[in-house]
Short mmCIF file of C-alpha atoms in Angstrom, two decimals:
data_model
loop_
_atom_site.label_atom_id
_atom_site.label_comp_id
_atom_site.label_asym_id
_atom_site.label_seq_id
_atom_site.Cartn_x
_atom_site.Cartn_y
_atom_site.Cartn_z
CA MET A 1 147.06 -51.85 -13.93
CA SER A 2 144.96 -54.94 -13.31
CA THR A 3 145.46 -58.33 -14.80
CA THR A 4 142.08 -59.92 -13.92
CA PRO A 5 140.77 -61.57 -17.26
CA GLN A 6 137.70 -59.83 -18.43
CA PRO A 7 134.35 -61.75 -18.85
CA ASP A 8 133.45 -63.30 -22.23
CA THR A 9 130.39 -60.75 -23.14
CA SER A 10 129.78 -62.43 -26.25
CA PRO A 11 126.24 -63.95 -27.08
CA THR A 12 125.81 -67.33 -25.78
CA HIS A 13 122.70 -68.05 -28.17
CA TYR A 14 122.98 -68.09 -32.20
CA GLU A 15 120.44 -69.42 -34.89
CA ILE A 16 123.39 -71.48 -36.01
CA ILE A 17 126.38 -72.32 -34.92
CA VAL A 18 129.26 -73.68 -37.27
CA ILE A 19 132.42 -76.05 -35.63
CA GLY A 20 135.42 -75.40 -38.09
CA GLY A 21 137.01 -72.76 -40.03
CA GLY A 22 137.83 -74.58 -42.89
CA ILE A 23 136.20 -74.17 -46.43
CA SER A 24 133.34 -75.99 -45.71
CA GLY A 25 132.78 -74.30 -42.11
CA LEU A 26 132.91 -70.78 -44.00
CA VAL A 27 130.92 -71.78 -46.73
CA THR A 28 127.77 -72.75 -44.54
CA ALA A 29 128.31 -69.70 -42.38
CA ASN A 30 128.76 -67.07 -45.21
CA ARG A 31 125.40 -68.72 -46.89
CA ALA A 32 123.62 -68.76 -43.66
CA ALA A 33 124.32 -65.07 -43.01
CA GLU A 34 123.54 -64.30 -46.61
CA LEU A 35 120.27 -65.48 -45.90
CA GLY A 36 120.00 -63.63 -42.79
CA LYS A 37 120.89 -65.82 -40.05
CA ARG A 38 122.88 -64.92 -36.93
CA THR A 39 125.75 -67.36 -37.52
CA VAL A 40 129.03 -67.93 -35.62
CA VAL A 41 132.16 -70.20 -36.42
CA LEU A 42 134.20 -71.69 -33.84
CA GLU A 43 137.76 -72.31 -34.46
CA LYS A 44 140.18 -74.25 -31.98
CA GLY A 45 143.32 -72.44 -33.74
CA THR A 46 144.29 -69.26 -32.42
CA ALA A 47 146.22 -67.63 -35.04
CA ASP A 48 145.40 -65.28 -37.73
CA LYS A 49 146.02 -67.62 -40.15
CA TYR A 50 145.24 -70.77 -38.31
CA LEU A 51 146.50 -73.99 -39.68
CA CYS A 52 143.81 -76.44 -41.50
CA SER A 53 143.95 -78.82 -44.38
CA SER A 54 141.64 -76.02 -46.51
CA ARG A 55 144.63 -73.79 -46.15
CA TYR A 56 146.99 -76.49 -47.41
CA THR A 57 145.20 -77.61 -50.22
CA GLY A 58 145.91 -77.45 -53.84
CA GLY A 59 142.84 -76.24 -54.72
CA THR A 60 141.28 -78.16 -57.32
CA PHE A 61 137.42 -78.48 -57.52
CA HIS A 62 136.26 -81.70 -59.59
CA VAL A 63 133.98 -84.57 -59.11
CA CYS A 64 135.96 -87.81 -59.34
CA LEU A 65 138.66 -86.13 -61.70
CA THR A 66 135.79 -85.00 -63.80
CA ASP A 67 135.16 -81.28 -65.01
CA LEU A 68 132.33 -79.80 -63.15
CA GLN A 69 130.71 -78.31 -66.49
CA VAL A 70 129.92 -81.74 -67.68
CA GLY A 71 126.54 -81.38 -66.15
CA PRO A 72 124.94 -83.34 -63.20
CA GLU A 73 124.04 -86.53 -64.82
CA LYS A 74 127.43 -87.28 -66.15
CA LEU A 75 129.01 -86.13 -62.68
CA ALA A 76 126.30 -88.37 -60.70
CA ALA A 77 127.14 -91.26 -63.06
CA ALA A 78 130.97 -90.63 -61.96
CA ILE A 79 130.28 -90.69 -58.34
CA GLU A 80 128.25 -94.17 -59.22
CA THR A 81 131.08 -95.88 -60.96
CA THR A 82 134.01 -94.59 -58.93
CA THR A 83 132.40 -95.60 -55.54
CA ARG A 84 130.86 -98.71 -57.45
CA GLY A 85 127.59 -97.63 -55.62
CA PHE A 86 128.91 -97.17 -52.24
CA ALA A 87 128.13 -93.26 -52.34
CA ARG A 88 124.61 -92.50 -51.06
CA LYS A 89 122.09 -91.90 -53.85
CA ASP A 90 120.90 -88.58 -51.93
CA VAL A 91 124.45 -87.40 -51.00
CA GLY A 92 126.14 -88.09 -54.47
CA GLY A 93 122.99 -86.57 -56.85
CA ALA A 94 123.20 -83.40 -54.32
CA VAL A 95 126.78 -83.49 -55.12
CA ALA A 96 126.59 -83.67 -58.48
CA LYS A 97 123.67 -81.21 -58.79
CA ASP A 98 125.30 -78.36 -57.17
CA SER A 99 129.03 -78.65 -57.48
CA LEU A 100 129.13 -76.23 -60.06
CA ARG A 101 126.74 -73.67 -58.19
CA LEU A 102 128.99 -74.18 -55.52
CA VAL A 103 131.88 -72.61 -57.46
CA ARG A 104 129.88 -69.98 -58.92
CA TRP A 105 128.82 -69.20 -55.65
CA LEU A 106 132.38 -68.59 -54.66
CA GLN A 107 133.02 -66.59 -57.41
CA ALA A 108 130.42 -64.38 -56.45
CA GLU A 109 132.17 -64.28 -53.07
CA GLY A 110 135.18 -62.92 -54.78
CA ILE A 111 137.31 -66.21 -54.72
CA LYS A 112 139.45 -66.53 -58.06
CA PHE A 113 139.86 -69.40 -60.28
CA VAL A 114 142.77 -70.46 -62.90
CA ASN A 115 142.12 -73.12 -65.59
CA LEU A 116 144.81 -75.62 -65.72
CA GLY A 117 143.10 -77.99 -68.40
CA HIS A 118 141.40 -81.34 -67.90
CA TYR A 119 139.75 -81.65 -64.80
CA HIS A 120 141.44 -78.82 -63.15
CA SER A 121 139.20 -76.41 -64.61
CA PHE A 122 138.75 -74.49 -61.29
CA VAL A 123 141.87 -74.51 -59.35
CA LEU A 124 141.92 -71.63 -56.47
CA ALA A 125 144.12 -68.66 -57.51
CA PRO A 126 147.21 -68.20 -57.05
CA PRO A 127 147.78 -72.28 -57.52
CA SER A 128 149.99 -73.76 -54.82
CA ARG A 129 151.50 -76.64 -56.91
CA THR A 130 154.94 -74.88 -57.53
CA GLY A 131 157.62 -76.89 -56.50
CA PRO A 132 158.03 -79.67 -53.46
CA GLY A 133 157.43 -79.08 -50.25
CA LEU A 134 154.73 -76.90 -48.31
CA ASP A 135 153.65 -73.96 -49.89
CA TRP A 136 150.27 -72.43 -48.83
CA GLU A 137 150.90 -69.04 -47.43
CA GLY A 138 149.37 -66.44 -49.91
CA ARG A 139 147.99 -69.39 -52.05
CA GLY A 140 144.70 -70.38 -53.09
CA GLY A 141 143.35 -72.24 -49.93
CA ASP A 142 145.00 -69.16 -47.85
CA VAL A 143 143.35 -66.65 -49.87
CA LEU A 144 140.01 -68.09 -49.80
CA LEU A 145 139.68 -68.72 -46.42
CA ARG A 146 140.73 -65.30 -45.69
CA THR A 147 138.16 -63.75 -48.20
CA LEU A 148 135.50 -65.42 -46.67
CA GLU A 149 136.41 -64.89 -43.42
CA ALA A 150 136.21 -61.10 -44.56
CA ASN A 151 133.03 -61.41 -46.03
CA LEU A 152 131.58 -62.86 -42.73
CA LYS A 153 132.89 -60.02 -40.82
CA LYS A 154 131.09 -58.00 -43.28
CA ARG A 155 127.51 -59.75 -42.36
CA GLY A 156 127.93 -59.06 -39.00
CA CYS A 157 128.79 -62.54 -38.25
CA GLN A 158 132.51 -63.82 -36.95
CA ILE A 159 135.21 -66.51 -35.99
CA GLN A 160 135.73 -67.28 -32.55
CA ARG A 161 139.33 -68.13 -32.56
CA GLY A 162 140.74 -70.45 -29.62
CA THR A 163 137.33 -72.15 -29.15
CA ARG A 164 136.86 -75.72 -29.29
CA ALA A 165 133.71 -77.53 -28.96
CA ARG A 166 133.81 -80.38 -26.40
CA ALA A 167 130.01 -81.91 -25.67
CA LEU A 168 126.46 -81.64 -27.59
CA ASP A 169 123.21 -81.92 -25.84
CA ILE A 170 119.99 -82.34 -27.85
CA SER A 171 117.43 -83.16 -25.15
CA THR A 172 115.87 -79.95 -25.10
CA PRO A 173 113.58 -79.73 -28.17
CA GLY A 174 114.30 -77.14 -30.81
CA MET A 175 117.84 -76.23 -29.46
CA ILE A 176 121.18 -77.99 -29.31
CA LYS A 177 123.36 -77.00 -26.30
CA LEU A 178 127.18 -76.80 -27.01
CA ASP A 179 129.77 -77.00 -24.05
CA VAL A 180 133.20 -75.21 -25.71
CA GLU A 181 136.20 -74.37 -24.04
CA GLN A 182 137.92 -71.03 -24.70
CA GLY A 183 141.73 -70.66 -24.39
CA GLY A 184 142.48 -74.04 -23.86
CA VAL A 185 141.62 -76.49 -21.34
CA SER A 186 142.86 -74.37 -18.42
CA GLY A 187 140.89 -71.48 -19.72
CA THR A 188 137.07 -70.71 -19.83
CA LYS A 189 134.18 -73.19 -20.13
CA ARG A 190 130.84 -71.85 -21.55
CA THR A 191 128.13 -73.37 -22.73
CA LEU A 192 126.53 -71.98 -26.12
CA THR A 193 122.93 -72.81 -27.33
CA ALA A 194 121.79 -72.76 -31.16
CA ASN A 195 118.81 -73.71 -33.34
CA ALA A 196 121.28 -75.76 -35.32
CA VAL A 197 124.76 -76.75 -35.35
CA VAL A 198 126.82 -77.69 -38.33
CA ILE A 199 129.90 -79.59 -37.91
CA ALA A 200 132.47 -78.71 -40.25
CA ASP A 201 135.92 -79.71 -38.88
CA GLY A 202 137.63 -81.91 -41.06
CA GLY A 203 136.97 -85.33 -39.61
CA PHE A 204 139.64 -87.35 -37.87
CA PRO A 205 142.87 -87.82 -39.84
CA ALA A 206 145.28 -86.44 -37.09
CA ASN A 207 143.45 -88.57 -34.04
CA ILE A 208 145.98 -91.28 -33.89
CA GLU A 209 143.74 -93.47 -31.78
CA LEU A 210 140.71 -93.22 -34.38
CA VAL A 211 143.36 -93.72 -37.47
CA ARG A 212 144.47 -96.70 -35.29
CA GLN A 213 140.72 -98.01 -34.52
CA HIS A 214 139.38 -97.47 -38.18
CA ILE A 215 142.81 -97.57 -40.51
CA THR A 216 145.41 -99.08 -39.92
CA PRO A 217 146.80 -100.59 -36.52
CA VAL A 218 150.13 -98.93 -36.94
CA PRO A 219 149.21 -95.34 -37.38
CA GLU A 220 152.78 -93.80 -36.57
CA LYS A 221 153.91 -95.58 -39.72
CA ILE A 222 151.88 -93.27 -41.85
CA LEU A 223 152.71 -89.75 -42.52
CA GLN A 224 150.50 -86.83 -41.28
CA ARG A 225 150.36 -85.23 -44.87
CA ASN A 226 147.73 -82.59 -43.23
CA ALA A 227 147.87 -79.69 -40.84
CA LEU A 228 147.08 -81.91 -37.83
CA THR A 229 144.18 -79.87 -36.73
CA ALA A 230 141.42 -82.35 -37.84
CA THR A 231 141.21 -84.54 -34.58
CA GLY A 232 137.66 -85.68 -35.17
CA ASP A 233 136.28 -83.67 -32.07
CA GLY A 234 132.85 -83.12 -34.16
CA LEU A 235 132.61 -86.61 -35.05
CA GLN A 236 133.00 -87.84 -31.32
CA MET A 237 130.56 -85.47 -29.82
CA ALA A 238 128.21 -86.32 -32.65
CA MET A 239 128.33 -90.35 -32.18
CA ALA A 240 127.76 -89.55 -28.52
CA VAL A 241 124.24 -88.76 -29.07
CA GLY A 242 123.55 -91.18 -31.38
CA ALA A 243 124.90 -90.27 -34.93
CA ALA A 244 125.55 -92.96 -37.34
CA THR A 245 128.82 -93.29 -39.48
CA LEU A 246 129.88 -94.39 -42.78
CA GLY A 247 132.66 -95.44 -44.73
CA MET A 248 135.50 -95.02 -41.64
CA ASP A 249 138.18 -97.30 -43.22
CA CYS A 250 138.94 -95.09 -46.09
CA PHE A 251 141.28 -92.03 -46.61
CA TYR A 252 142.34 -89.91 -49.13
CA GLY A 253 146.04 -89.55 -49.21
CA HIS A 254 149.28 -89.99 -51.82
CA LEU A 255 152.01 -92.23 -51.92
CA LEU A 256 155.42 -90.86 -51.15
CA SER A 257 158.99 -91.38 -51.07
CA ARG A 258 159.57 -92.95 -47.45
CA ASP A 259 161.97 -90.15 -46.46
CA ALA A 260 158.90 -87.66 -46.30
CA MET A 261 158.45 -89.43 -42.84
CA ASN A 262 161.64 -87.13 -41.68
CA ASN A 263 162.07 -84.81 -44.91
CA ALA A 264 159.67 -81.81 -44.98
CA LYS A 265 160.95 -80.95 -48.33
CA LEU A 266 159.39 -84.14 -49.65
CA TRP A 267 155.73 -83.70 -48.29
CA PRO A 268 152.97 -82.56 -49.18
CA ARG A 269 154.80 -82.98 -53.07
CA PRO A 270 156.05 -84.33 -54.65
CA TYR A 271 154.00 -87.68 -54.48
CA VAL A 272 154.80 -90.72 -56.62
CA ASP A 273 150.93 -91.46 -57.69
CA SER A 274 151.93 -91.31 -61.41
CA LEU A 275 154.91 -93.78 -60.76
CA ALA A 276 152.97 -96.51 -59.10
CA THR A 277 150.05 -96.48 -61.35
CA SER A 278 152.40 -97.04 -64.42
CA GLY A 279 154.82 -99.51 -62.72
CA ILE A 280 154.68 -101.83 -60.05
CA LEU A 281 154.12 -101.75 -56.00
CA VAL A 282 156.08 -104.83 -54.31
CA ASP A 283 156.01 -105.60 -50.39
CA ALA A 284 159.02 -106.81 -48.32
CA ASN A 285 159.04 -110.04 -50.13
CA GLY A 286 159.39 -108.55 -53.57
CA ARG A 287 155.78 -109.42 -54.37
CA ARG A 288 153.01 -107.40 -55.57
CA PHE A 289 150.16 -106.99 -53.07
CA ALA A 290 147.76 -104.51 -54.65
CA ASP A 291 146.12 -103.35 -58.09
CA GLU A 292 148.34 -100.50 -59.42
CA GLY A 293 145.46 -99.64 -62.13
CA GLU A 294 143.11 -98.58 -59.40
CA GLY A 295 145.13 -95.16 -58.68
CA GLY A 296 147.01 -93.57 -56.25
CA VAL A 297 144.61 -92.96 -53.51
CA TYR A 298 143.45 -96.48 -53.74
CA LEU A 299 147.32 -97.51 -53.36
CA ALA A 300 147.97 -95.26 -50.41
CA ASN A 301 145.05 -96.69 -48.45
CA ALA A 302 146.52 -100.39 -49.85
CA VAL A 303 150.39 -99.66 -48.22
CA ALA A 304 148.70 -98.23 -44.95
CA ARG A 305 146.83 -101.28 -44.61
CA LEU A 306 149.99 -103.25 -44.84
CA ALA A 307 151.30 -104.94 -41.63
CA ASP A 308 154.13 -102.76 -42.00
CA PRO A 309 153.31 -99.54 -43.73
CA LEU A 310 157.08 -98.90 -44.06
CA SER A 311 157.83 -101.91 -46.12
CA SER A 312 156.87 -101.56 -49.33
CA SER A 313 158.50 -100.03 -52.62
CA LEU A 314 157.53 -98.75 -56.24
CA VAL A 315 159.70 -100.41 -59.14
CA MET A 316 159.93 -98.95 -62.71
CA ASP A 317 162.35 -98.75 -65.58
CA HIS A 318 163.79 -96.07 -67.17
CA ALA A 319 161.05 -95.31 -69.61
CA ILE A 320 158.93 -94.93 -66.83
CA TRP A 321 161.03 -92.73 -65.10
CA GLN A 322 161.29 -90.47 -68.30
CA GLY A 323 157.83 -90.85 -68.82
CA PRO A 324 155.33 -90.63 -66.73
CA GLY A 325 158.14 -89.44 -64.13
CA THR A 326 157.98 -86.04 -65.61
CA SER A 327 154.13 -85.73 -65.54
CA PRO A 328 152.81 -82.12 -64.44
CA LEU A 329 152.06 -81.13 -61.15
CA VAL A 330 155.55 -81.34 -59.32
CA PRO A 331 156.96 -84.16 -61.17
CA SER A 332 158.66 -86.88 -59.10
CA ASN A 333 161.30 -86.46 -61.82
CA PRO A 334 163.44 -84.50 -60.88
CA HIS A 335 162.13 -83.08 -57.72
CA LEU A 336 162.14 -86.16 -55.90
CA PRO A 337 165.88 -86.59 -55.70
CA ASN A 338 166.36 -83.21 -55.71
CA ALA A 339 164.53 -82.97 -52.37
CA GLY A 340 166.50 -85.76 -51.01
CA GLY A 341 164.48 -88.92 -51.53
CA THR A 342 166.19 -92.08 -51.93
CA LEU A 343 165.95 -93.51 -55.63
CA HIS A 344 167.36 -96.91 -56.38
CA ARG A 345 168.95 -97.42 -59.45
CA ALA A 346 170.43 -100.55 -60.94
CA ASN A 347 171.06 -101.79 -64.38
CA THR A 348 169.66 -105.26 -63.32
CA LEU A 349 166.96 -106.38 -61.32
CA ALA A 350 169.08 -108.35 -59.14
CA GLU A 351 171.33 -105.44 -58.45
CA LEU A 352 168.00 -103.46 -57.48
CA ALA A 353 166.85 -106.36 -55.29
CA ALA A 354 169.96 -105.80 -53.07
CA LEU A 355 169.72 -102.08 -52.92
CA MET A 356 165.85 -102.56 -51.91
CA GLY A 357 166.53 -105.29 -49.29
CA VAL A 358 163.94 -107.60 -50.98
CA PRO A 359 164.81 -111.32 -52.56
CA ALA A 360 166.37 -111.25 -56.09
CA GLN A 361 164.71 -114.12 -57.41
CA ALA A 362 161.24 -113.23 -56.16
CA LEU A 363 161.39 -109.41 -57.57
CA GLN A 364 162.84 -110.99 -61.04
CA ASP A 365 159.84 -113.57 -61.08
CA THR A 366 157.46 -110.94 -59.98
CA VAL A 367 158.57 -108.43 -62.75
CA ALA A 368 158.85 -111.29 -65.40
CA GLN A 369 155.26 -112.38 -64.61
CA TYR A 370 153.65 -108.87 -64.85
CA ASN A 371 155.61 -108.40 -68.14
CA GLN A 372 154.36 -111.70 -69.43
CA ALA A 373 150.94 -110.88 -68.53
CA LEU A 374 151.07 -107.27 -69.91
CA GLU A 375 152.39 -108.48 -73.39
CA SER A 376 149.94 -111.43 -73.37
CA GLY A 377 147.06 -109.17 -72.44
CA THR A 378 146.05 -111.51 -69.48
CA LEU A 379 146.80 -108.98 -66.43
CA GLN A 380 143.31 -109.74 -65.18
CA GLN A 381 144.72 -113.67 -64.44
CA LEU A 382 147.52 -111.80 -62.19
CA SER A 383 147.10 -112.28 -58.28
CA PRO A 384 146.16 -109.43 -57.51
CA VAL A 385 144.92 -108.48 -61.05
CA ARG A 386 145.99 -105.45 -62.71
CA ARG A 387 143.14 -103.36 -64.25
CA THR A 388 144.17 -101.27 -67.56
CA ASP A 389 141.30 -98.90 -67.96
CA ARG A 390 141.82 -96.27 -65.70
CA HIS A 391 145.95 -96.07 -65.92
CA LYS A 392 148.13 -97.32 -68.58
CA PRO A 393 150.30 -100.27 -67.44
CA TRP A 394 153.90 -99.76 -68.41
CA PRO A 395 156.34 -102.71 -69.12
CA ILE A 396 159.74 -102.80 -66.91
CA LYS A 397 162.13 -103.76 -69.38
CA VAL A 398 164.65 -100.89 -70.21
CA ALA A 399 167.62 -100.21 -67.76
CA PRO A 400 168.56 -98.76 -65.63
CA PHE A 401 165.89 -100.36 -63.06
CA TYR A 402 164.31 -97.72 -60.35
CA ALA A 403 163.21 -98.41 -57.00
CA VAL A 404 161.54 -95.87 -54.55
CA PRO A 405 161.01 -96.73 -50.52
CA LEU A 406 157.21 -95.70 -50.06
CA CYS A 407 155.41 -94.44 -47.42
CA THR A 408 151.52 -93.46 -47.16
CA GLY A 409 150.45 -89.94 -46.49
CA ILE A 410 146.87 -89.39 -44.89
CA THR A 411 145.36 -86.04 -46.11
CA ASN A 412 141.99 -86.46 -45.27
CA THR A 413 139.44 -89.12 -43.79
CA MET A 414 137.08 -90.31 -46.43
CA GLY A 415 133.87 -91.55 -43.87
CA GLY A 416 132.38 -89.95 -41.15
CA LEU A 417 129.09 -88.50 -39.76
CA MET A 418 126.01 -90.20 -41.88
CA VAL A 419 124.20 -87.20 -43.54
CA ASP A 420 121.57 -87.06 -46.15
CA GLN A 421 121.30 -84.76 -49.11
CA ASP A 422 121.11 -81.53 -47.09
CA GLY A 423 124.17 -82.66 -44.54
CA ALA A 424 121.43 -83.21 -41.87
CA VAL A 425 122.91 -85.98 -39.40
CA LEU A 426 121.01 -89.16 -39.40
CA ASP A 427 121.19 -91.76 -36.26
CA LYS A 428 121.76 -95.50 -36.67
CA ASN A 429 117.88 -96.00 -37.76
CA GLY A 430 118.36 -93.51 -40.63
CA ALA A 431 116.54 -90.75 -38.88
CA VAL A 432 117.31 -86.96 -38.68
CA ILE A 433 118.64 -85.87 -35.81
CA PRO A 434 116.96 -82.45 -35.15
CA GLY A 435 119.36 -79.48 -35.53
CA LEU A 436 122.74 -81.15 -36.37
CA TYR A 437 124.22 -80.89 -39.63
CA ALA A 438 127.59 -82.05 -40.87
CA ALA A 439 129.73 -80.77 -44.17
CA GLY A 440 132.91 -81.31 -45.81
CA GLY A 441 135.39 -83.87 -44.10
CA ALA A 442 133.01 -84.62 -41.27
CA SER A 443 130.59 -85.98 -43.35
CA GLY A 444 130.44 -89.68 -44.45
CA GLY A 445 128.79 -91.47 -47.05
CA LEU A 446 130.27 -89.92 -50.45
CA GLU A 447 133.60 -91.43 -50.57
CA GLY A 448 135.44 -94.67 -49.66
CA GLY A 449 133.78 -98.32 -49.96
CA PRO A 450 135.77 -101.12 -51.44
CA SER A 451 136.97 -99.35 -54.26
CA ILE A 452 137.92 -96.33 -51.66
CA GLY A 453 136.09 -94.33 -54.30
CA TYR A 454 137.81 -90.57 -54.35
CA VAL A 455 135.27 -88.12 -55.12
CA GLY A 456 136.52 -84.62 -54.00
CA GLY A 457 137.50 -83.17 -50.62
CA LEU A 458 136.90 -79.33 -51.90
CA ILE A 459 133.68 -80.55 -53.25
CA LYS A 460 132.04 -81.85 -49.89
CA SER A 461 131.64 -78.06 -49.00
CA VAL A 462 128.21 -78.54 -51.30
CA LEU A 463 126.94 -79.88 -48.20
CA GLY A 464 127.61 -76.72 -46.43
CA LEU A 465 125.88 -74.91 -49.00
CA ARG A 466 122.89 -76.86 -48.54
CA ALA A 467 122.93 -77.01 -44.83
CA ALA A 468 122.91 -73.35 -44.69
CA GLU A 469 119.81 -72.83 -47.15
CA LYS A 470 118.00 -76.00 -45.32
CA ILE A 471 118.48 -74.73 -41.99
CA ALA A 472 117.26 -70.97 -43.29
CA ASN A 473 114.31 -72.46 -44.40
CA VAL A 474 113.70 -74.34 -41.09
CA ILE A 475 114.17 -71.48 -39.18
CA VAL A 476 111.70 -68.70 -39.45
#
């Protein structure tokens, strides 16, 4: 029986090529197919349940930790406030306008949601937050991807697995050429063409050199809290043809036990953000280095930017451990120690400092200054300041005292290709690159900035919905 590989007879021209089979890619492709456009999704993963961040997701659709049902005006204001004006007005406005429409469209596609209260009104079902460690199979993100892929097939389109996009050529008006590899580096190389290409491959969190260039000089000392598949291929291809980028220095992630670097039971959950925003973070010298009131995502970035991202610790007292430590959604108390995470405990701060390996006097002074500022209402006079409007600061007075050695986990990059309100990629002069679009984690201009404003990863698939509709109007 011959073992000679059969030639690939699949089409080489499509109206729309989507790069990446995560939520944004499948939203884009399904909406485009729904509008009658011949579409294909290129996914470099080969497995039936190929890994990507969307399969690992916790599954909450929100805008700046705000319920989507509050209305576009309030959502737009939340984006403006959270990013302190960094978000592009057109992109922020589009997300605010269409975030609820995205969820309703997903529901029409057969996607199920549960309401867990507060801003968790739309959480993919069944929820994945069931305990520490990684738990994705059969959960919300996994079900969503399998459902959307099935819908795509029903519409006569498909995902081409094991296909990695490598280079773009935009030199021919009205057409984009895309060089791809099928079956790995030693596999088949082909050139596909399309009227439009949508990059939806998840940004660059798993590209160590890009993380080194943009986020931290020591990426080896931060935890890859993701599927290790978003390696920035689309970003680099688009940059090679003149695309502009925005907000590349920020990421979405969480604070984790340092033991998560070697203990898979401690990631992606439990994360210790609620403890960090209640207590204080200190460096190797026992001194505060960031405003804990800015929130967990901000602090995760602050830890990553330290000269040694594995040198900081969270300090708290028994009241915090028994209070915020037991907050919902896989609480640190008791999951962190039960899963093997280090939890230093001592009856005095001096004893705690010895366990942490920091100067005792420095830690005692840091805690005393923090407590006094909290009591006197002068937290804004600390250096760094401690804001109080977003997260309640707790005193550190009730023995025993606790410390958690920290690491930071990077889930998704916030920055990426500069796009307009329809996901059209822009060049360095702000002009649209004809036929080239980006959605989801590949896009920039919504999250980040000096405040490291977190808007919401899943909600960025709004740009995929809008890109499909824009392209369908252009291609006749």
